[in-house]
PDB file of C-alpha atoms in Angstrom:
ATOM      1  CA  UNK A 170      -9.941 -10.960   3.788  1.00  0.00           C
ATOM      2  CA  UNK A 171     -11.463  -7.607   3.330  1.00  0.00           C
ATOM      3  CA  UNK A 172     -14.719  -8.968   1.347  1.00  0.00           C
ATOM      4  CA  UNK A 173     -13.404  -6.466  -2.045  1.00  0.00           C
ATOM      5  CA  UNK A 174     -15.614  -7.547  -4.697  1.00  0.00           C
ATOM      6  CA  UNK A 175     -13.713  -6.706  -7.898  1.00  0.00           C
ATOM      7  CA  UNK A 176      -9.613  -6.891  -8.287  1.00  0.00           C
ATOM      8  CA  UNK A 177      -7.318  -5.512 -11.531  1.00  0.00           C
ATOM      9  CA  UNK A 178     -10.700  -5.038 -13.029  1.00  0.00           C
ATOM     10  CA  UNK A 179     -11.820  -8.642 -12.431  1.00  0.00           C
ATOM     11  CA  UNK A 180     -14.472 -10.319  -9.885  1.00  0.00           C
ATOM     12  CA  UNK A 181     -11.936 -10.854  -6.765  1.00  0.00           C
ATOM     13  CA  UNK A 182     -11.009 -14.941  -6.334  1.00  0.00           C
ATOM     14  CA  UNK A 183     -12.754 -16.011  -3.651  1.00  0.00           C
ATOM     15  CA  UNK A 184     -16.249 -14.565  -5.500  1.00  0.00           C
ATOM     16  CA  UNK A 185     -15.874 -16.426  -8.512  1.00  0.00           C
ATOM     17  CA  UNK A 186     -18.438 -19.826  -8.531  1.00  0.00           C
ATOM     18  CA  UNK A 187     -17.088 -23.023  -7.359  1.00  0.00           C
ATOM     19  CA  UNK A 188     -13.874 -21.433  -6.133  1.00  0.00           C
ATOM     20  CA  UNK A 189     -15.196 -19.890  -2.987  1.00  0.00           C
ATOM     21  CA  UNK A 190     -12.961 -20.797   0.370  1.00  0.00           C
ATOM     22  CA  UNK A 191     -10.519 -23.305  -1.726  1.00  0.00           C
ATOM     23  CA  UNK A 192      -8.829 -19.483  -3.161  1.00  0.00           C
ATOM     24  CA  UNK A 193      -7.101 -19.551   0.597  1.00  0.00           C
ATOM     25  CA  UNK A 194      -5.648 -22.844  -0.702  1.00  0.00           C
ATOM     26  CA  UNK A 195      -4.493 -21.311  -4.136  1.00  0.00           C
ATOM     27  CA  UNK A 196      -2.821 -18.543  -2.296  1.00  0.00           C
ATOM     28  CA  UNK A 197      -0.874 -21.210  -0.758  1.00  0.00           C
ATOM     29  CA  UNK A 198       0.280 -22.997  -3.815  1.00  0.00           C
ATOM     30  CA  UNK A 199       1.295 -19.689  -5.215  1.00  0.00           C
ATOM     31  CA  UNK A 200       2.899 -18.843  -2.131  1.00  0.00           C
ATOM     32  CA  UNK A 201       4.796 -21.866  -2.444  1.00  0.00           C
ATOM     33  CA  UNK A 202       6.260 -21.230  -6.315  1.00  0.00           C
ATOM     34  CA  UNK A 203       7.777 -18.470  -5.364  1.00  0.00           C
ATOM     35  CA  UNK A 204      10.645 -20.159  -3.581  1.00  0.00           C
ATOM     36  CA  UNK A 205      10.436 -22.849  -6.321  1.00  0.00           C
ATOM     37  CA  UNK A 206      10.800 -20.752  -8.820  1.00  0.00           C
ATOM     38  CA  UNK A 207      13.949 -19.116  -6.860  1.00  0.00           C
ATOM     39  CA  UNK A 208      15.332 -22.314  -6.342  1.00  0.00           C
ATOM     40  CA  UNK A 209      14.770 -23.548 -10.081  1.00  0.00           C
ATOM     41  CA  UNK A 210      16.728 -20.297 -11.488  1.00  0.00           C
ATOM     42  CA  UNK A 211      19.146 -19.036  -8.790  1.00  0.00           C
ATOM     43  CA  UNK A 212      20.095 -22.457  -6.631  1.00  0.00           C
ATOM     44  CA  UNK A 213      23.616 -22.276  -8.378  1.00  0.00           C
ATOM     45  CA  UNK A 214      24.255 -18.285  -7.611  1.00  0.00           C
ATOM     46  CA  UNK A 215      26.044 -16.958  -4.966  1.00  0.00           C
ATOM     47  CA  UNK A 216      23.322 -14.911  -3.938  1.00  0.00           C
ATOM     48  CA  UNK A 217      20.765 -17.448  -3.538  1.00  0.00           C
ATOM     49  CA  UNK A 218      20.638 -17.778  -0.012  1.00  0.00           C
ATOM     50  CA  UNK A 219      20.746 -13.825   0.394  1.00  0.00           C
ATOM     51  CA  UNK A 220      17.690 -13.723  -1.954  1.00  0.00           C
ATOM     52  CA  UNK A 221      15.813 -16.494  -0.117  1.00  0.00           C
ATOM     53  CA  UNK A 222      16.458 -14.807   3.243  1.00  0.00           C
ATOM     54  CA  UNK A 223      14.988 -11.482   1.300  1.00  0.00           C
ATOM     55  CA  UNK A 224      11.795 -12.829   0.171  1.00  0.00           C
ATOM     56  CA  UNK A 225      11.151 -14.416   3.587  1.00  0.00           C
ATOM     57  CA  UNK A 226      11.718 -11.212   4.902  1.00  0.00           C
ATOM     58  CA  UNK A 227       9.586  -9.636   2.586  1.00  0.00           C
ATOM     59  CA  UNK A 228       6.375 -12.036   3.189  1.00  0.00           C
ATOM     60  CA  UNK A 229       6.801 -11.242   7.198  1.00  0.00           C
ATOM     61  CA  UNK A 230       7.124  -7.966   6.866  1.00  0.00           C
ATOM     62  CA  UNK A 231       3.664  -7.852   4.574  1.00  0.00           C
ATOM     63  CA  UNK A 232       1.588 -10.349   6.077  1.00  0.00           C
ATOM     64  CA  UNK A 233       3.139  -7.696   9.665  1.00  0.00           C
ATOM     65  CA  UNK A 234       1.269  -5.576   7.765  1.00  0.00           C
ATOM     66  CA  UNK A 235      -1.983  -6.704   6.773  1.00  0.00           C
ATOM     67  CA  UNK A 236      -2.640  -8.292  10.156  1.00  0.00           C
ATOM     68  CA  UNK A 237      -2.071  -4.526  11.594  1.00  0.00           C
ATOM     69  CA  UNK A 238      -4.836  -3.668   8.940  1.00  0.00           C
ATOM     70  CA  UNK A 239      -7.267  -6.610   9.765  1.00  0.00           C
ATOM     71  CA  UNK A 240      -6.910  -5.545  13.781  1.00  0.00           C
ATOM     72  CA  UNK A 241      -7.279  -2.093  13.292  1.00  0.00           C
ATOM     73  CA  UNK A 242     -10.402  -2.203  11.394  1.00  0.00           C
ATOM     74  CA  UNK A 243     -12.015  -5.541  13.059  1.00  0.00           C
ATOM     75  CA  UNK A 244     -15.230  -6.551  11.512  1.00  0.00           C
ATOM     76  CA  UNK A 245     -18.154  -5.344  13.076  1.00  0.00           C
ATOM     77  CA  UNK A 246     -16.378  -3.020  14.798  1.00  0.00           C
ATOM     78  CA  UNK A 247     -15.518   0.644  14.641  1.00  0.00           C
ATOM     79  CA  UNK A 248     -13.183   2.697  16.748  1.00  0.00           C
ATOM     80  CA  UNK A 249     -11.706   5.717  15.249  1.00  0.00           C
ATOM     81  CA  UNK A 250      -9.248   6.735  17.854  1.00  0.00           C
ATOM     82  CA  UNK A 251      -7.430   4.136  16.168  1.00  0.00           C
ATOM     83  CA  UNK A 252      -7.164   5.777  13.356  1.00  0.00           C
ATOM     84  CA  UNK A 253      -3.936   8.133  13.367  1.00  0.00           C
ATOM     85  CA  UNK A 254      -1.298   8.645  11.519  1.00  0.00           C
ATOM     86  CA  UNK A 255       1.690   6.885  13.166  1.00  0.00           C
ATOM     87  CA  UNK A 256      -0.920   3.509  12.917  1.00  0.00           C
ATOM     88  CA  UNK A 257      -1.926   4.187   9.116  1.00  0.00           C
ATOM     89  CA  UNK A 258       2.284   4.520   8.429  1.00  0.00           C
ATOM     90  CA  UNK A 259       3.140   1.147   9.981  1.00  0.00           C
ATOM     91  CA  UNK A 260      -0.244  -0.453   8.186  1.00  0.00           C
ATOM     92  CA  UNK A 261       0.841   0.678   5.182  1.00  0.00           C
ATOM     93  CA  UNK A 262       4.966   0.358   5.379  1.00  0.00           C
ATOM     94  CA  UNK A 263       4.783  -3.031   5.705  1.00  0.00           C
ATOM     95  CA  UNK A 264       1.476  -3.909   4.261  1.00  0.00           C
ATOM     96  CA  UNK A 265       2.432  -2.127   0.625  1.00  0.00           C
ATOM     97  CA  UNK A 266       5.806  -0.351   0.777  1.00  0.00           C
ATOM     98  CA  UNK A 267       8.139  -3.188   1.375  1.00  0.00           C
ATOM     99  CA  UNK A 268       6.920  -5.733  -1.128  1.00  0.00           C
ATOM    100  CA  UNK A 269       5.931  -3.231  -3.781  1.00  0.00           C
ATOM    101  CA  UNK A 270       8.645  -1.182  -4.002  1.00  0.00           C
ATOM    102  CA  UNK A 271      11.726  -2.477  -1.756  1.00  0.00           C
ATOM    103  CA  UNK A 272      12.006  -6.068  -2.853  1.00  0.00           C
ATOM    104  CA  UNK A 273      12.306  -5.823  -6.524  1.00  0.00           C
ATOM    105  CA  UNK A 274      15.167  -3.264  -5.943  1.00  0.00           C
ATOM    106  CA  UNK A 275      17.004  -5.147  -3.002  1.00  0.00           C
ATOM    107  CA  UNK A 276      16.843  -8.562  -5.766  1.00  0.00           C
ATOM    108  CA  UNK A 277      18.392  -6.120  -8.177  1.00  0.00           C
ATOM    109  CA  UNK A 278      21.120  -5.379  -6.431  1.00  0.00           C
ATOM    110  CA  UNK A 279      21.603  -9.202  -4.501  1.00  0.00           C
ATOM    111  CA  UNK A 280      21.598  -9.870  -8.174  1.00  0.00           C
ATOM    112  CA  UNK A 281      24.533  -7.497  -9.277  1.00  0.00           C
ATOM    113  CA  UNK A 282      26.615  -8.766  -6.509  1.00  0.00           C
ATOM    114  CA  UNK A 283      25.461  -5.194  -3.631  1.00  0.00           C
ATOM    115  CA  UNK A 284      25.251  -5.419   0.069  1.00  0.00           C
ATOM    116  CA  UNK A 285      21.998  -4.328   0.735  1.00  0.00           C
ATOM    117  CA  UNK A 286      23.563  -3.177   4.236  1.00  0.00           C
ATOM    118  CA  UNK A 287      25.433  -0.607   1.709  1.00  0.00           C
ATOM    119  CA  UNK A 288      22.123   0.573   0.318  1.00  0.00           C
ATOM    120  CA  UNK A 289      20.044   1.364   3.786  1.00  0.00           C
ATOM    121  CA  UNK A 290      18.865   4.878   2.440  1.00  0.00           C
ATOM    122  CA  UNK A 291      17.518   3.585  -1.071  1.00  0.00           C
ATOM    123  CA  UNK A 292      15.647   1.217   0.889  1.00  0.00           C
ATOM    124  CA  UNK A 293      13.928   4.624   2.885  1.00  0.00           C
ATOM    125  CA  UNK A 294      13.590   6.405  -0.232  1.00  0.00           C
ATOM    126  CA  UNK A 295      11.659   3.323  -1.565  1.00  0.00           C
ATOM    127  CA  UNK A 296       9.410   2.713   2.119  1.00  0.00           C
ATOM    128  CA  UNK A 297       8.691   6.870   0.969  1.00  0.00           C
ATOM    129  CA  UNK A 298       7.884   5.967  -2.175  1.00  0.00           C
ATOM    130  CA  UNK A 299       5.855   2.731  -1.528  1.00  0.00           C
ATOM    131  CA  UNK A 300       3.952   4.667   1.449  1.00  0.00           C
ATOM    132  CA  UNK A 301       2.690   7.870  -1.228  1.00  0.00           C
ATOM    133  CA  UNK A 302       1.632   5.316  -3.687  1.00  0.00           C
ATOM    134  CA  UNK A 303      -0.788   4.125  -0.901  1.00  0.00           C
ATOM    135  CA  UNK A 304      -2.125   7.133  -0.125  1.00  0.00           C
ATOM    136  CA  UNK A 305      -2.896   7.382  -3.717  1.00  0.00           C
ATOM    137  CA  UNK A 306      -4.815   4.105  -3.397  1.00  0.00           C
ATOM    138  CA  UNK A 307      -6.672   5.476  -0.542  1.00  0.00           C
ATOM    139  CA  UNK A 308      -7.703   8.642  -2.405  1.00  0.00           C
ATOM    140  CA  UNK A 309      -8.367   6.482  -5.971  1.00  0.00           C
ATOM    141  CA  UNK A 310     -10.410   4.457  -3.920  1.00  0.00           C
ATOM    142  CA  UNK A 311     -12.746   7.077  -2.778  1.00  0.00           C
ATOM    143  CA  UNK A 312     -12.874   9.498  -5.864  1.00  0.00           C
ATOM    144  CA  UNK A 313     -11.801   7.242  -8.663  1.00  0.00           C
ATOM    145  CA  UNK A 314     -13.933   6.029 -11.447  1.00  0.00           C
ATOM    146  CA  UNK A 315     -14.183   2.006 -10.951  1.00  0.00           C
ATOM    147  CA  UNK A 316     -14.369   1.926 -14.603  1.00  0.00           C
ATOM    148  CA  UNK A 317     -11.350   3.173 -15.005  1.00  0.00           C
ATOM    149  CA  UNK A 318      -9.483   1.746 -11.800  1.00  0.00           C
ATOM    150  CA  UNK A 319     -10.461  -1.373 -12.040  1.00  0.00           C
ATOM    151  CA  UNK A 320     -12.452  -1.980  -8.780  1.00  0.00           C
ATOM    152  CA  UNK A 321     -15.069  -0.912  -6.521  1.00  0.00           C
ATOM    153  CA  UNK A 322     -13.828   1.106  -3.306  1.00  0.00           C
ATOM    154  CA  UNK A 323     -15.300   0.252  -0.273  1.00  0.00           C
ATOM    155  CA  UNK A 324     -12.633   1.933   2.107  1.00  0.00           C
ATOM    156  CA  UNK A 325     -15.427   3.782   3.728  1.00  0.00           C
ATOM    157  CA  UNK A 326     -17.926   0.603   4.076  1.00  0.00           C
ATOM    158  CA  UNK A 327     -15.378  -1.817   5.435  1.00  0.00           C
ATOM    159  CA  UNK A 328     -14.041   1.107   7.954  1.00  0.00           C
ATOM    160  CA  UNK A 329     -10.661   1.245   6.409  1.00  0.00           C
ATOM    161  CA  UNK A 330      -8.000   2.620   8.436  1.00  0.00           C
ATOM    162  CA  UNK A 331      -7.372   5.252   4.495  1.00  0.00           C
ATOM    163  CA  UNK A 332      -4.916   8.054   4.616  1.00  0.00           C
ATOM    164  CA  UNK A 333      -8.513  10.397   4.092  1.00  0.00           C
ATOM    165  CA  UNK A 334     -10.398   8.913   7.367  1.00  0.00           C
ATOM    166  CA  UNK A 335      -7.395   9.851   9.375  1.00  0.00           C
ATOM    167  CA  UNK A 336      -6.740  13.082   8.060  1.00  0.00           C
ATOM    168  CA  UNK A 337     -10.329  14.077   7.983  1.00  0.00           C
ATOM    169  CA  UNK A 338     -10.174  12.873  11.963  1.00  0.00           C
ATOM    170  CA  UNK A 339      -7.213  14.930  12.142  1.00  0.00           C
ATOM    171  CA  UNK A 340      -8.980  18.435  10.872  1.00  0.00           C
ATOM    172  CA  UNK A 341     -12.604  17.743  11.893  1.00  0.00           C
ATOM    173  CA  UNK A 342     -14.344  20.125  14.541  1.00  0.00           C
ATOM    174  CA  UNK A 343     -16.858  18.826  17.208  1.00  0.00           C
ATOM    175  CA  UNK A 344     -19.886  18.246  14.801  1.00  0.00           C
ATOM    176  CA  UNK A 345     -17.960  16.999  11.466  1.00  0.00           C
ATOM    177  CA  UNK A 346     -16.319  13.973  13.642  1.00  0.00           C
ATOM    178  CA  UNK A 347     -19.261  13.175  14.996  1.00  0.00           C
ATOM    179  CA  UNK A 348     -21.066  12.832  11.374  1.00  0.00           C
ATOM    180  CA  UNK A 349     -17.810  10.737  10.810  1.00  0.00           C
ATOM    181  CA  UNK A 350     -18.507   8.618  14.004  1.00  0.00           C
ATOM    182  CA  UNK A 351     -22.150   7.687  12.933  1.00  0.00           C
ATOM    183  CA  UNK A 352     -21.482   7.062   9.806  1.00  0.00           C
ATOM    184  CA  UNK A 353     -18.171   5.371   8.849  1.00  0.00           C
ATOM    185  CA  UNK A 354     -18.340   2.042   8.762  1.00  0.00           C
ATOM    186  CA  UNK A 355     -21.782   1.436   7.446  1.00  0.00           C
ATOM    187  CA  UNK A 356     -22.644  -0.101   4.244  1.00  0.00           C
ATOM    188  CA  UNK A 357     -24.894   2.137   3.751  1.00  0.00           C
ATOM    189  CA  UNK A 358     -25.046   4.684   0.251  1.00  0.00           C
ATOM    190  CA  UNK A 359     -26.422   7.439   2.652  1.00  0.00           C
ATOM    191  CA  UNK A 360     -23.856   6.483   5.106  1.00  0.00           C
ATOM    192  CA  UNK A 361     -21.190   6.760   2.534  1.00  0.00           C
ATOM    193  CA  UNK A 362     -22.608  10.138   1.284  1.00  0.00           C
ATOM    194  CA  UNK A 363     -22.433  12.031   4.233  1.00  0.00           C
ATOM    195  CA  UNK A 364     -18.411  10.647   4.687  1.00  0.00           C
ATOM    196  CA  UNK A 365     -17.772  12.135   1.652  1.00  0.00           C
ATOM    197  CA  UNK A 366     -19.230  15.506   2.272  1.00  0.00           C
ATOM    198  CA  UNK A 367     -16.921  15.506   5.528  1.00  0.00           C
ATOM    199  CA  UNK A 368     -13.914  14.933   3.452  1.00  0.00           C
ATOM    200  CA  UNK A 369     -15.537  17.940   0.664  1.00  0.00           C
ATOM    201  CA  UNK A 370     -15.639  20.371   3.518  1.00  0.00           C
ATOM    202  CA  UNK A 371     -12.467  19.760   4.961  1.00  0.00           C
ATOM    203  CA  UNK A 372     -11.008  20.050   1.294  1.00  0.00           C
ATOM    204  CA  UNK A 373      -9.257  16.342   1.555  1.00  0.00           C
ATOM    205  CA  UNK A 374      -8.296  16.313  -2.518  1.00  0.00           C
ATOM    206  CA  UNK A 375      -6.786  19.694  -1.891  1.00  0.00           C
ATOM    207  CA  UNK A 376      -5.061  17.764   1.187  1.00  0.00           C
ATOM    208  CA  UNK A 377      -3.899  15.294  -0.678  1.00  0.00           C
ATOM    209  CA  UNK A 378      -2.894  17.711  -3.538  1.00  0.00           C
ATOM    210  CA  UNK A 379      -0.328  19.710  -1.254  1.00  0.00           C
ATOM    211  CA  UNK A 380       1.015  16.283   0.618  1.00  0.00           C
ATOM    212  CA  UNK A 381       1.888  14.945  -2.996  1.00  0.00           C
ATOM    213  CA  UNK A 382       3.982  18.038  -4.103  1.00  0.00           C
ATOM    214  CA  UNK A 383       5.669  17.630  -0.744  1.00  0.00           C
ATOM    215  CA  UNK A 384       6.508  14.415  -0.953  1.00  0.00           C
ATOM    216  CA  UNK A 385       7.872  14.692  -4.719  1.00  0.00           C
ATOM    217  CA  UNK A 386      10.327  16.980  -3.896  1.00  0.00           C
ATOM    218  CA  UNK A 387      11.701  15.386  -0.720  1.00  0.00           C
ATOM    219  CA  UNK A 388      11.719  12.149  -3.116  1.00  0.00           C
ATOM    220  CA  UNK A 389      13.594  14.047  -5.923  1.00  0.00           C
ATOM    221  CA  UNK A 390      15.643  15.585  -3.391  1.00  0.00           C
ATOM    222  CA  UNK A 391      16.608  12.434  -1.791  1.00  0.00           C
ATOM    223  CA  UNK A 392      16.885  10.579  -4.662  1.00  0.00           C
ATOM    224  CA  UNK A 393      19.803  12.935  -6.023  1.00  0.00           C
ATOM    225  CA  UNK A 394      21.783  12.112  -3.190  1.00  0.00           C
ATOM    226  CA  UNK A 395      22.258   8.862  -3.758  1.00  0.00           C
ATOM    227  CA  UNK A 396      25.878   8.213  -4.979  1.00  0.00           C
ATOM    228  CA  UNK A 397      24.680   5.112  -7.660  1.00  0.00           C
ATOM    229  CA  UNK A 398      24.034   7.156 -10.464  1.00  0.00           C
ATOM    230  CA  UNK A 399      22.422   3.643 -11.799  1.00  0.00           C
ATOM    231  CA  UNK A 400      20.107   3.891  -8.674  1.00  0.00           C
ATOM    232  CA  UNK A 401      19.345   6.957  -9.480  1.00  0.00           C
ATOM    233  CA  UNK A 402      17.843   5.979 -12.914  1.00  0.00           C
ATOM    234  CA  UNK A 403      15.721   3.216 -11.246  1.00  0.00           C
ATOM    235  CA  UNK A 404      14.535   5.410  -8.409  1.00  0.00           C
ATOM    236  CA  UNK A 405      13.464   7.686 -10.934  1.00  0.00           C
ATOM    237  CA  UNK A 406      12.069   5.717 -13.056  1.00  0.00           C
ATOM    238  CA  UNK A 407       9.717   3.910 -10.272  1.00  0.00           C
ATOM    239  CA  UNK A 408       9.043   8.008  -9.143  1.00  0.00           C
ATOM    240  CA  UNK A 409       7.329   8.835 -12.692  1.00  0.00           C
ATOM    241  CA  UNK A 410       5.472   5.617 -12.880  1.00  0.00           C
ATOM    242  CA  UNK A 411       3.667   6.566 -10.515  1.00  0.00           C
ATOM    243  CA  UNK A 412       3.225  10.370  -9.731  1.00  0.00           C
ATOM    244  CA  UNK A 413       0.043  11.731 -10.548  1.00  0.00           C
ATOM    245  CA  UNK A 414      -1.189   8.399 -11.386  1.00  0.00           C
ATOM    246  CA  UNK A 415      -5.182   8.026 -11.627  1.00  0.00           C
ATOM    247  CA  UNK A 416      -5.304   4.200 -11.528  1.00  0.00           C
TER     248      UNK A 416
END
């Protein structure tokens, strides 16, 4: 949908020969094992109907999400006034945070016999989570080394509504948003240069540096809280997976 050419490392789907359009059909089919997988292992447990109900949930919430995306940043089309903050959250809530981070947990405890009514503030702690490990993306995708990442970013190309473009919006003066007006957007090296002096200027890594010790502490702090000292261990555990990460 967004024209990436590389994926995990690997040429995305839809660009490998002879494959082409038909990968919107293999999405389908995988789509579709999901729930028989769910119904091949859990059909007999209490919880199945709970877990079915979550995973529907899940994939409206997500696809909520990436639609947001896809009509924020239109093809063809550029309009940064979109871009603020309360827009990138929802994009990325329910485009990454739910899926990633929320729906292995909630199975977890469907599986162990929980409410998940009963565990409405691990589910924020995880959105929290699942939202900084986007931002990471964002920032990985601009300054990290494909090599090492596993794909190209073209946030800047494809006018991404990224965590950088809005808070680079957010700081510019007069002159710097107007280099970011002419030139995000474009597939164009130059284009993409002078973006990326914007975000040098305005000091975006040391931006990004603060907002991740800020949010690591409200996570630890948060995360303590919780009275499931087994919750606690998973939180934590998802927490140093990925802090500081660099792919």
């Amino acid at each position: 949908m967004d024209n990436s050419i590389t994926r995990r490392g690997q040429p995305c789907w839809y660009r490998v020969p002879k494959v082409g359009s038909i990968a919107i059909n293999d999405g389908i089919v995988l789509r579709n094992h999901i729930f028989r997988l769910l119904r091949l292992h859990f059909r007999s447990k209490a919880y199945y109907l709970e877990l079915n109900d979550l995973f529907n949930e899940v994939e409206y919430q997500t696809t909520c999400g990436q639609m947001l995306d896809l009509i924020t940043t239109p093809a063809g089309e550029v309009d940064l006034s979109k871009y603020v903050i309360p827009t990138y959250l929802k994009i990325v809530q329910y485009k990454t945070a739910y899926y990633s981070f929320y729906l292995p947990v909630a199975c977890a405890l469907l599986m162990v016999g929980k409410s998940l009514d009963d565990y409405k503030p691990t589910k924020e702690i995880l959105v929290l989570m699942g939202t900084y490990f986007q931002v990471q993306d964002d920032v990985l995708d601009c300054y990290g080394d494909p090599q090492f990442i596993g794909k190209i970013g073209t946030d800047i190309e494809d006018s991404k509504c990224s965590w950088l473009i809005v808070q680079a919006l957010k700081r510019a003066n007069k002159e710097q948003k107007q280099c970011l007006l002419d030139n995000y957007g474009k597939s164009d090296h130059e284009c993409v240069a002078k973006v990326k002096a914007i975000y040098k200027e305005l000091a975006l890594q040391t931006v990004f540096l603060e907002y991740e010790k800020e949010v690591y502490d409200k996570l630890i702090t948060e995360i303590e809280s919780q009275e499931d000292h087994a919750v606690q261990t998973v939180l934590k555990a998802f927490l140093a997976k990925i802090y500081k990460r660099q792919k």
